[in-house]
């Protein structure tokens, strides 16, 4: 049985980036649970009234709707977990790359005295740094601070070499 909540959840499952719709899906689940509770309650009241009047009413099987919705919701959770795992692996790999660039920059700052060679190395490091994607959120601040510190040290050293 198809209803508007199942249709919306199906649309969210078609999204390429499941992580981008997680708030909407959470809100949809809450709305569905509220709707289901309300609808089942209304049906029970209507059934009691109909019984008192000696009438029959057509009852909706909410268990089928609930099962359909939660099966889709389970698919959503699995797809979200897969995307989150991929994202975490990618961020970990990016962290390794940025850490490697920091050590390259540190080596450049400590060892290179030729201004032309130093700038070429620095530009290569900086271009690569900009191309690397997101890293784990808990590491961003410390990695960025270390990179900025070494960058400032690099330019400080270059100004000293120019004076010499």
PDB file of N, CA and C in Angstrom, residues 69-151:
ATOM      1  N   UNK A  69       6.898   1.241   5.173  1.00  0.00           N
ATOM      2  CA  UNK A  69       7.685   2.418   5.512  1.00  0.00           C
ATOM      3  C   UNK A  69       8.985   2.019   6.203  1.00  0.00           C
ATOM      4  N   UNK A  70       8.888   1.139   7.188  1.00  0.00           N
ATOM      5  CA  UNK A  70      10.090   0.781   7.941  1.00  0.00           C
ATOM      6  C   UNK A  70      11.069  -0.070   7.142  1.00  0.00           C
ATOM      7  N   UNK A  71      10.580  -0.828   6.173  1.00  0.00           N
ATOM      8  CA  UNK A  71      11.501  -1.539   5.281  1.00  0.00           C
ATOM      9  C   UNK A  71      12.304  -0.541   4.441  1.00  0.00           C
ATOM     10  N   UNK A  72      11.599   0.487   3.937  1.00  0.00           N
ATOM     11  CA  UNK A  72      12.295   1.535   3.181  1.00  0.00           C
ATOM     12  C   UNK A  72      13.258   2.305   4.081  1.00  0.00           C
ATOM     13  N   UNK A  73      12.827   2.570   5.305  1.00  0.00           N
ATOM     14  CA  UNK A  73      13.671   3.308   6.247  1.00  0.00           C
ATOM     15  C   UNK A  73      14.937   2.512   6.557  1.00  0.00           C
ATOM     16  N   UNK A  74      14.808   1.206   6.649  1.00  0.00           N
ATOM     17  CA  UNK A  74      15.976   0.350   6.867  1.00  0.00           C
ATOM     18  C   UNK A  74      16.927   0.425   5.676  1.00  0.00           C
ATOM     19  N   UNK A  75      16.381   0.432   4.460  1.00  0.00           N
ATOM     20  CA  UNK A  75      17.223   0.598   3.266  1.00  0.00           C
ATOM     21  C   UNK A  75      17.953   1.938   3.307  1.00  0.00           C
ATOM     22  N   UNK A  76      17.225   2.976   3.723  1.00  0.00           N
ATOM     23  CA  UNK A  76      17.835   4.309   3.838  1.00  0.00           C
ATOM     24  C   UNK A  76      18.999   4.269   4.832  1.00  0.00           C
ATOM     25  N   UNK A  77      18.776   3.676   5.998  1.00  0.00           N
ATOM     26  CA  UNK A  77      19.832   3.622   7.021  1.00  0.00           C
ATOM     27  C   UNK A  77      21.054   2.863   6.519  1.00  0.00           C
ATOM     28  N   UNK A  78      20.836   1.791   5.776  1.00  0.00           N
ATOM     29  CA  UNK A  78      21.961   1.027   5.222  1.00  0.00           C
ATOM     30  C   UNK A  78      22.725   1.852   4.185  1.00  0.00           C
ATOM     31  N   UNK A  79      21.979   2.534   3.320  1.00  0.00           N
ATOM     32  CA  UNK A  79      22.623   3.375   2.297  1.00  0.00           C
ATOM     33  C   UNK A  79      23.385   4.523   2.958  1.00  0.00           C
ATOM     34  N   UNK A  80      22.817   5.095   3.989  1.00  0.00           N
ATOM     35  CA  UNK A  80      23.473   6.186   4.712  1.00  0.00           C
ATOM     36  C   UNK A  80      24.764   5.685   5.359  1.00  0.00           C
ATOM     37  N   UNK A  81      24.701   4.498   5.963  1.00  0.00           N
ATOM     38  CA  UNK A  81      25.893   3.931   6.610  1.00  0.00           C
ATOM     39  C   UNK A  81      26.990   3.682   5.578  1.00  0.00           C
ATOM     40  N   UNK A  82      26.629   3.166   4.415  1.00  0.00           N
ATOM     41  CA  UNK A  82      27.619   2.928   3.363  1.00  0.00           C
ATOM     42  C   UNK A  82      28.270   4.236   2.913  1.00  0.00           C
ATOM     43  N   UNK A  83      27.458   5.271   2.706  1.00  0.00           N
ATOM     44  CA  UNK A  83      28.024   6.557   2.283  1.00  0.00           C
ATOM     45  C   UNK A  83      28.894   7.161   3.368  1.00  0.00           C
ATOM     46  N   UNK A  84      28.480   6.994   4.616  1.00  0.00           N
ATOM     47  CA  UNK A  84      29.266   7.522   5.733  1.00  0.00           C
ATOM     48  C   UNK A  84      30.605   6.799   5.829  1.00  0.00           C
ATOM     49  N   UNK A  85      30.601   5.483   5.627  1.00  0.00           N
ATOM     50  CA  UNK A  85      31.849   4.718   5.651  1.00  0.00           C
ATOM     51  C   UNK A  85      32.794   5.179   4.538  1.00  0.00           C
ATOM     52  N   UNK A  86      32.236   5.376   3.354  1.00  0.00           N
ATOM     53  CA  UNK A  86      33.055   5.845   2.222  1.00  0.00           C
ATOM     54  C   UNK A  86      33.622   7.225   2.522  1.00  0.00           C
ATOM     55  N   UNK A  87      32.777   8.102   3.049  1.00  0.00           N
ATOM     56  CA  UNK A  87      33.209   9.465   3.380  1.00  0.00           C
ATOM     57  C   UNK A  87      34.318   9.433   4.431  1.00  0.00           C
ATOM     58  N   UNK A  88      34.160   8.597   5.453  1.00  0.00           N
ATOM     59  CA  UNK A  88      35.173   8.508   6.509  1.00  0.00           C
ATOM     60  C   UNK A  88      36.499   7.975   5.976  1.00  0.00           C
ATOM     61  N   UNK A  89      36.444   6.985   5.089  1.00  0.00           N
ATOM     62  CA  UNK A  89      37.671   6.447   4.493  1.00  0.00           C
ATOM     63  C   UNK A  89      38.374   7.514   3.648  1.00  0.00           C
ATOM     64  N   UNK A  90      37.577   8.242   2.875  1.00  0.00           N
ATOM     65  CA  UNK A  90      38.136   9.294   2.038  1.00  0.00           C
ATOM     66  C   UNK A  90      38.765  10.391   2.892  1.00  0.00           C
ATOM     67  N   UNK A  91      38.086  10.784   3.957  1.00  0.00           N
ATOM     68  CA  UNK A  91      38.631  11.812   4.849  1.00  0.00           C
ATOM     69  C   UNK A  91      39.916  11.335   5.524  1.00  0.00           C
ATOM     70  N   UNK A  92      39.969  10.064   5.901  1.00  0.00           N
ATOM     71  CA  UNK A  92      41.189   9.523   6.517  1.00  0.00           C
ATOM     72  C   UNK A  92      42.345   9.546   5.517  1.00  0.00           C
ATOM     73  N   UNK A  93      42.055   9.205   4.271  1.00  0.00           N
ATOM     74  CA  UNK A  93      43.089   9.238   3.226  1.00  0.00           C
ATOM     75  C   UNK A  93      43.553  10.681   2.985  1.00  0.00           C
ATOM     76  N   UNK A  94      42.604  11.609   2.974  1.00  0.00           N
ATOM     77  CA  UNK A  94      42.952  13.022   2.800  1.00  0.00           C
ATOM     78  C   UNK A  94      43.797  13.523   3.962  1.00  0.00           C
ATOM     79  N   UNK A  95      43.512  13.040   5.161  1.00  0.00           N
ATOM     80  CA  UNK A  95      44.307  13.420   6.332  1.00  0.00           C
ATOM     81  C   UNK A  95      45.750  12.951   6.167  1.00  0.00           C
ATOM     82  N   UNK A  96      45.919  11.728   5.673  1.00  0.00           N
ATOM     83  CA  UNK A  96      47.278  11.222   5.432  1.00  0.00           C
ATOM     84  C   UNK A  96      48.012  12.105   4.421  1.00  0.00           C
ATOM     85  N   UNK A  97      47.301  12.480   3.360  1.00  0.00           N
ATOM     86  CA  UNK A  97      47.916  13.321   2.334  1.00  0.00           C
ATOM     87  C   UNK A  97      48.321  14.682   2.895  1.00  0.00           C
ATOM     88  N   UNK A  98      47.436  15.284   3.668  1.00  0.00           N
ATOM     89  CA  UNK A  98      47.751  16.605   4.229  1.00  0.00           C
ATOM     90  C   UNK A  98      48.876  16.511   5.259  1.00  0.00           C
ATOM     91  N   UNK A  99      48.891  15.443   6.029  1.00  0.00           N
ATOM     92  CA  UNK A  99      49.976  15.245   6.994  1.00  0.00           C
ATOM     93  C   UNK A  99      51.307  15.094   6.262  1.00  0.00           C
ATOM     94  N   UNK A 100      51.287  14.384   5.154  1.00  0.00           N
ATOM     95  CA  UNK A 100      52.488  14.227   4.340  1.00  0.00           C
ATOM     96  C   UNK A 100      52.942  15.578   3.772  1.00  0.00           C
ATOM     97  N   UNK A 101      51.995  16.385   3.319  1.00  0.00           N
ATOM     98  CA  UNK A 101      52.337  17.714   2.801  1.00  0.00           C
ATOM     99  C   UNK A 101      52.926  18.601   3.893  1.00  0.00           C
ATOM    100  N   UNK A 102      52.410  18.458   5.107  1.00  0.00           N
ATOM    101  CA  UNK A 102      52.955  19.240   6.226  1.00  0.00           C
ATOM    102  C   UNK A 102      54.408  18.856   6.477  1.00  0.00           C
ATOM    103  N   UNK A 103      54.698  17.556   6.427  1.00  0.00           N
ATOM    104  CA  UNK A 103      56.097  17.151   6.644  1.00  0.00           C
ATOM    105  C   UNK A 103      56.981  17.613   5.483  1.00  0.00           C
ATOM    106  N   UNK A 104      56.445  17.618   4.259  1.00  0.00           N
ATOM    107  CA  UNK A 104      57.196  18.150   3.115  1.00  0.00           C
ATOM    108  C   UNK A 104      57.472  19.640   3.292  1.00  0.00           C
ATOM    109  N   UNK A 105      56.469  20.372   3.744  1.00  0.00           N
ATOM    110  CA  UNK A 105      56.628  21.808   3.964  1.00  0.00           C
ATOM    111  C   UNK A 105      57.621  22.074   5.096  1.00  0.00           C
ATOM    112  N   UNK A 106      57.553  21.249   6.124  1.00  0.00           N
ATOM    113  CA  UNK A 106      58.494  21.395   7.244  1.00  0.00           C
ATOM    114  C   UNK A 106      59.929  21.176   6.759  1.00  0.00           C
ATOM    115  N   UNK A 107      60.110  20.156   5.950  1.00  0.00           N
ATOM    116  CA  UNK A 107      61.424  19.873   5.378  1.00  0.00           C
ATOM    117  C   UNK A 107      61.892  21.024   4.496  1.00  0.00           C
ATOM    118  N   UNK A 108      60.995  21.566   3.703  1.00  0.00           N
ATOM    119  CA  UNK A 108      61.314  22.689   2.835  1.00  0.00           C
ATOM    120  C   UNK A 108      61.736  23.905   3.656  1.00  0.00           C
ATOM    121  N   UNK A 109      61.002  24.185   4.722  1.00  0.00           N
ATOM    122  CA  UNK A 109      61.304  25.342   5.582  1.00  0.00           C
ATOM    123  C   UNK A 109      62.672  25.174   6.246  1.00  0.00           C
ATOM    124  N   UNK A 110      62.960  23.957   6.704  1.00  0.00           N
ATOM    125  CA  UNK A 110      64.191  23.720   7.459  1.00  0.00           C
ATOM    126  C   UNK A 110      65.434  23.589   6.585  1.00  0.00           C
ATOM    127  N   UNK A 111      65.266  23.111   5.342  1.00  0.00           N
ATOM    128  CA  UNK A 111      66.450  22.742   4.564  1.00  0.00           C
ATOM    129  C   UNK A 111      66.721  23.558   3.306  1.00  0.00           C
ATOM    130  N   UNK A 112      65.719  24.172   2.714  1.00  0.00           N
ATOM    131  CA  UNK A 112      65.926  24.825   1.418  1.00  0.00           C
ATOM    132  C   UNK A 112      66.319  26.286   1.596  1.00  0.00           C
ATOM    133  N   UNK A 113      67.471  26.629   1.014  1.00  0.00           N
ATOM    134  CA  UNK A 113      67.946  28.002   1.118  1.00  0.00           C
ATOM    135  C   UNK A 113      67.881  28.741  -0.215  1.00  0.00           C
ATOM    136  N   UNK A 114      67.746  28.035  -1.308  1.00  0.00           N
ATOM    137  CA  UNK A 114      67.621  28.657  -2.620  1.00  0.00           C
ATOM    138  C   UNK A 114      66.185  29.167  -2.776  1.00  0.00           C
ATOM    139  N   UNK A 115      66.019  30.454  -2.954  1.00  0.00           N
ATOM    140  CA  UNK A 115      64.691  31.065  -2.979  1.00  0.00           C
ATOM    141  C   UNK A 115      63.832  30.521  -4.123  1.00  0.00           C
ATOM    142  N   UNK A 116      64.393  30.392  -5.304  1.00  0.00           N
ATOM    143  CA  UNK A 116      63.643  29.879  -6.461  1.00  0.00           C
ATOM    144  C   UNK A 116      63.153  28.464  -6.232  1.00  0.00           C
ATOM    145  N   UNK A 117      64.038  27.606  -5.772  1.00  0.00           N
ATOM    146  CA  UNK A 117      63.670  26.214  -5.496  1.00  0.00           C
ATOM    147  C   UNK A 117      62.641  26.150  -4.374  1.00  0.00           C
ATOM    148  N   UNK A 118      62.832  26.985  -3.357  1.00  0.00           N
ATOM    149  CA  UNK A 118      61.911  27.004  -2.219  1.00  0.00           C
ATOM    150  C   UNK A 118      60.508  27.398  -2.683  1.00  0.00           C
ATOM    151  N   UNK A 119      60.405  28.434  -3.511  1.00  0.00           N
ATOM    152  CA  UNK A 119      59.095  28.876  -3.991  1.00  0.00           C
ATOM    153  C   UNK A 119      58.434  27.828  -4.877  1.00  0.00           C
ATOM    154  N   UNK A 120      59.222  27.186  -5.731  1.00  0.00           N
ATOM    155  CA  UNK A 120      58.657  26.122  -6.573  1.00  0.00           C
ATOM    156  C   UNK A 120      58.086  24.997  -5.719  1.00  0.00           C
ATOM    157  N   UNK A 121      58.856  24.582  -4.719  1.00  0.00           N
ATOM    158  CA  UNK A 121      58.393  23.530  -3.807  1.00  0.00           C
ATOM    159  C   UNK A 121      57.167  23.965  -3.031  1.00  0.00           C
ATOM    160  N   UNK A 122      57.195  25.215  -2.555  1.00  0.00           N
ATOM    161  CA  UNK A 122      56.061  25.727  -1.787  1.00  0.00           C
ATOM    162  C   UNK A 122      54.799  25.797  -2.649  1.00  0.00           C
ATOM    163  N   UNK A 123      54.942  26.286  -3.875  1.00  0.00           N
ATOM    164  CA  UNK A 123      53.766  26.388  -4.763  1.00  0.00           C
ATOM    165  C   UNK A 123      53.177  25.016  -5.074  1.00  0.00           C
ATOM    166  N   UNK A 124      54.034  24.036  -5.274  1.00  0.00           N
ATOM    167  CA  UNK A 124      53.560  22.674  -5.517  1.00  0.00           C
ATOM    168  C   UNK A 124      52.787  22.158  -4.307  1.00  0.00           C
ATOM    169  N   UNK A 125      53.350  22.357  -3.124  1.00  0.00           N
ATOM    170  CA  UNK A 125      52.686  21.916  -1.892  1.00  0.00           C
ATOM    171  C   UNK A 125      51.346  22.630  -1.729  1.00  0.00           C
ATOM    172  N   UNK A 126      51.340  23.939  -1.940  1.00  0.00           N
ATOM    173  CA  UNK A 126      50.113  24.716  -1.764  1.00  0.00           C
ATOM    174  C   UNK A 126      49.029  24.297  -2.764  1.00  0.00           C
ATOM    175  N   UNK A 127      49.402  24.077  -4.020  1.00  0.00           N
ATOM    176  CA  UNK A 127      48.428  23.644  -5.024  1.00  0.00           C
ATOM    177  C   UNK A 127      47.827  22.283  -4.656  1.00  0.00           C
ATOM    178  N   UNK A 128      48.675  21.369  -4.220  1.00  0.00           N
ATOM    179  CA  UNK A 128      48.205  20.046  -3.824  1.00  0.00           C
ATOM    180  C   UNK A 128      47.295  20.157  -2.604  1.00  0.00           C
ATOM    181  N   UNK A 129      47.678  21.000  -1.654  1.00  0.00           N
ATOM    182  CA  UNK A 129      46.892  21.196  -0.423  1.00  0.00           C
ATOM    183  C   UNK A 129      45.469  21.630  -0.763  1.00  0.00           C
ATOM    184  N   UNK A 130      45.357  22.557  -1.701  1.00  0.00           N
ATOM    185  CA  UNK A 130      44.044  23.095  -2.071  1.00  0.00           C
ATOM    186  C   UNK A 130      43.176  22.051  -2.768  1.00  0.00           C
ATOM    187  N   UNK A 131      43.799  21.108  -3.464  1.00  0.00           N
ATOM    188  CA  UNK A 131      43.050  20.094  -4.210  1.00  0.00           C
ATOM    189  C   UNK A 131      42.531  18.970  -3.321  1.00  0.00           C
ATOM    190  N   UNK A 132      43.165  18.791  -2.180  1.00  0.00           N
ATOM    191  CA  UNK A 132      42.754  17.705  -1.284  1.00  0.00           C
ATOM    192  C   UNK A 132      41.430  18.085  -0.630  1.00  0.00           C
ATOM    193  N   UNK A 133      40.529  17.122  -0.538  1.00  0.00           N
ATOM    194  CA  UNK A 133      39.195  17.365   0.010  1.00  0.00           C
ATOM    195  C   UNK A 133      39.174  17.424   1.528  1.00  0.00           C
ATOM    196  N   UNK A 134      37.990  17.168   2.052  1.00  0.00           N
ATOM    197  CA  UNK A 134      37.742  17.249   3.492  1.00  0.00           C
ATOM    198  C   UNK A 134      38.570  16.225   4.268  1.00  0.00           C
ATOM    199  N   UNK A 135      38.878  16.602   5.509  1.00  0.00           N
ATOM    200  CA  UNK A 135      39.540  15.686   6.446  1.00  0.00           C
ATOM    201  C   UNK A 135      38.614  15.546   7.655  1.00  0.00           C
ATOM    202  N   UNK A 136      38.872  14.572   8.539  1.00  0.00           N
ATOM    203  CA  UNK A 136      37.992  14.419   9.700  1.00  0.00           C
ATOM    204  C   UNK A 136      37.868  15.722  10.490  1.00  0.00           C
ATOM    205  N   UNK A 137      36.659  16.005  10.884  1.00  0.00           N
ATOM    206  CA  UNK A 137      36.343  17.275  11.541  1.00  0.00           C
ATOM    207  C   UNK A 137      37.187  17.511  12.789  1.00  0.00           C
ATOM    208  N   UNK A 138      37.437  16.468  13.560  1.00  0.00           N
ATOM    209  CA  UNK A 138      38.189  16.638  14.808  1.00  0.00           C
ATOM    210  C   UNK A 138      39.673  16.943  14.583  1.00  0.00           C
ATOM    211  N   UNK A 139      40.152  16.772  13.353  1.00  0.00           N
ATOM    212  CA  UNK A 139      41.559  17.036  13.042  1.00  0.00           C
ATOM    213  C   UNK A 139      41.761  18.339  12.266  1.00  0.00           C
ATOM    214  N   UNK A 140      40.675  18.900  11.751  1.00  0.00           N
ATOM    215  CA  UNK A 140      40.789  20.064  10.863  1.00  0.00           C
ATOM    216  C   UNK A 140      41.545  21.220  11.488  1.00  0.00           C
ATOM    217  N   UNK A 141      41.180  21.577  12.694  1.00  0.00           N
ATOM    218  CA  UNK A 141      41.754  22.756  13.333  1.00  0.00           C
ATOM    219  C   UNK A 141      43.262  22.597  13.539  1.00  0.00           C
ATOM    220  N   UNK A 142      43.664  21.473  14.098  1.00  0.00           N
ATOM    221  CA  UNK A 142      45.094  21.286  14.385  1.00  0.00           C
ATOM    222  C   UNK A 142      45.923  21.191  13.100  1.00  0.00           C
ATOM    223  N   UNK A 143      45.402  20.513  12.093  1.00  0.00           N
ATOM    224  CA  UNK A 143      46.122  20.386  10.818  1.00  0.00           C
ATOM    225  C   UNK A 143      46.251  21.759  10.147  1.00  0.00           C
ATOM    226  N   UNK A 144      45.161  22.512  10.139  1.00  0.00           N
ATOM    227  CA  UNK A 144      45.191  23.827   9.500  1.00  0.00           C
ATOM    228  C   UNK A 144      46.132  24.778  10.247  1.00  0.00           C
ATOM    229  N   UNK A 145      46.125  24.709  11.572  1.00  0.00           N
ATOM    230  CA  UNK A 145      47.021  25.569  12.359  1.00  0.00           C
ATOM    231  C   UNK A 145      48.481  25.240  12.075  1.00  0.00           C
ATOM    232  N   UNK A 146      48.807  23.965  11.996  1.00  0.00           N
ATOM    233  CA  UNK A 146      50.191  23.563  11.719  1.00  0.00           C
ATOM    234  C   UNK A 146      50.608  24.002  10.314  1.00  0.00           C
ATOM    235  N   UNK A 147      49.718  23.827   9.351  1.00  0.00           N
ATOM    236  CA  UNK A 147      50.017  24.255   7.983  1.00  0.00           C
ATOM    237  C   UNK A 147      50.235  25.772   7.943  1.00  0.00           C
ATOM    238  N   UNK A 148      49.369  26.526   8.586  1.00  0.00           N
ATOM    239  CA  UNK A 148      49.487  27.993   8.604  1.00  0.00           C
ATOM    240  C   UNK A 148      50.771  28.438   9.309  1.00  0.00           C
ATOM    241  N   UNK A 149      51.119  27.746  10.404  1.00  0.00           N
ATOM    242  CA  UNK A 149      52.348  28.076  11.138  1.00  0.00           C
ATOM    243  C   UNK A 149      53.570  27.873  10.245  1.00  0.00           C
ATOM    244  N   UNK A 150      53.620  26.748   9.553  1.00  0.00           N
ATOM    245  CA  UNK A 150      54.750  26.459   8.665  1.00  0.00           C
ATOM    246  C   UNK A 150      54.782  27.413   7.472  1.00  0.00           C
ATOM    247  N   UNK A 151      53.626  27.785   6.994  1.00  0.00           N
ATOM    248  CA  UNK A 151      53.543  28.746   5.887  1.00  0.00           C
ATOM    249  C   UNK A 151      54.134  30.093   6.309  1.00  0.00           C
TER     250      UNK A 151
END
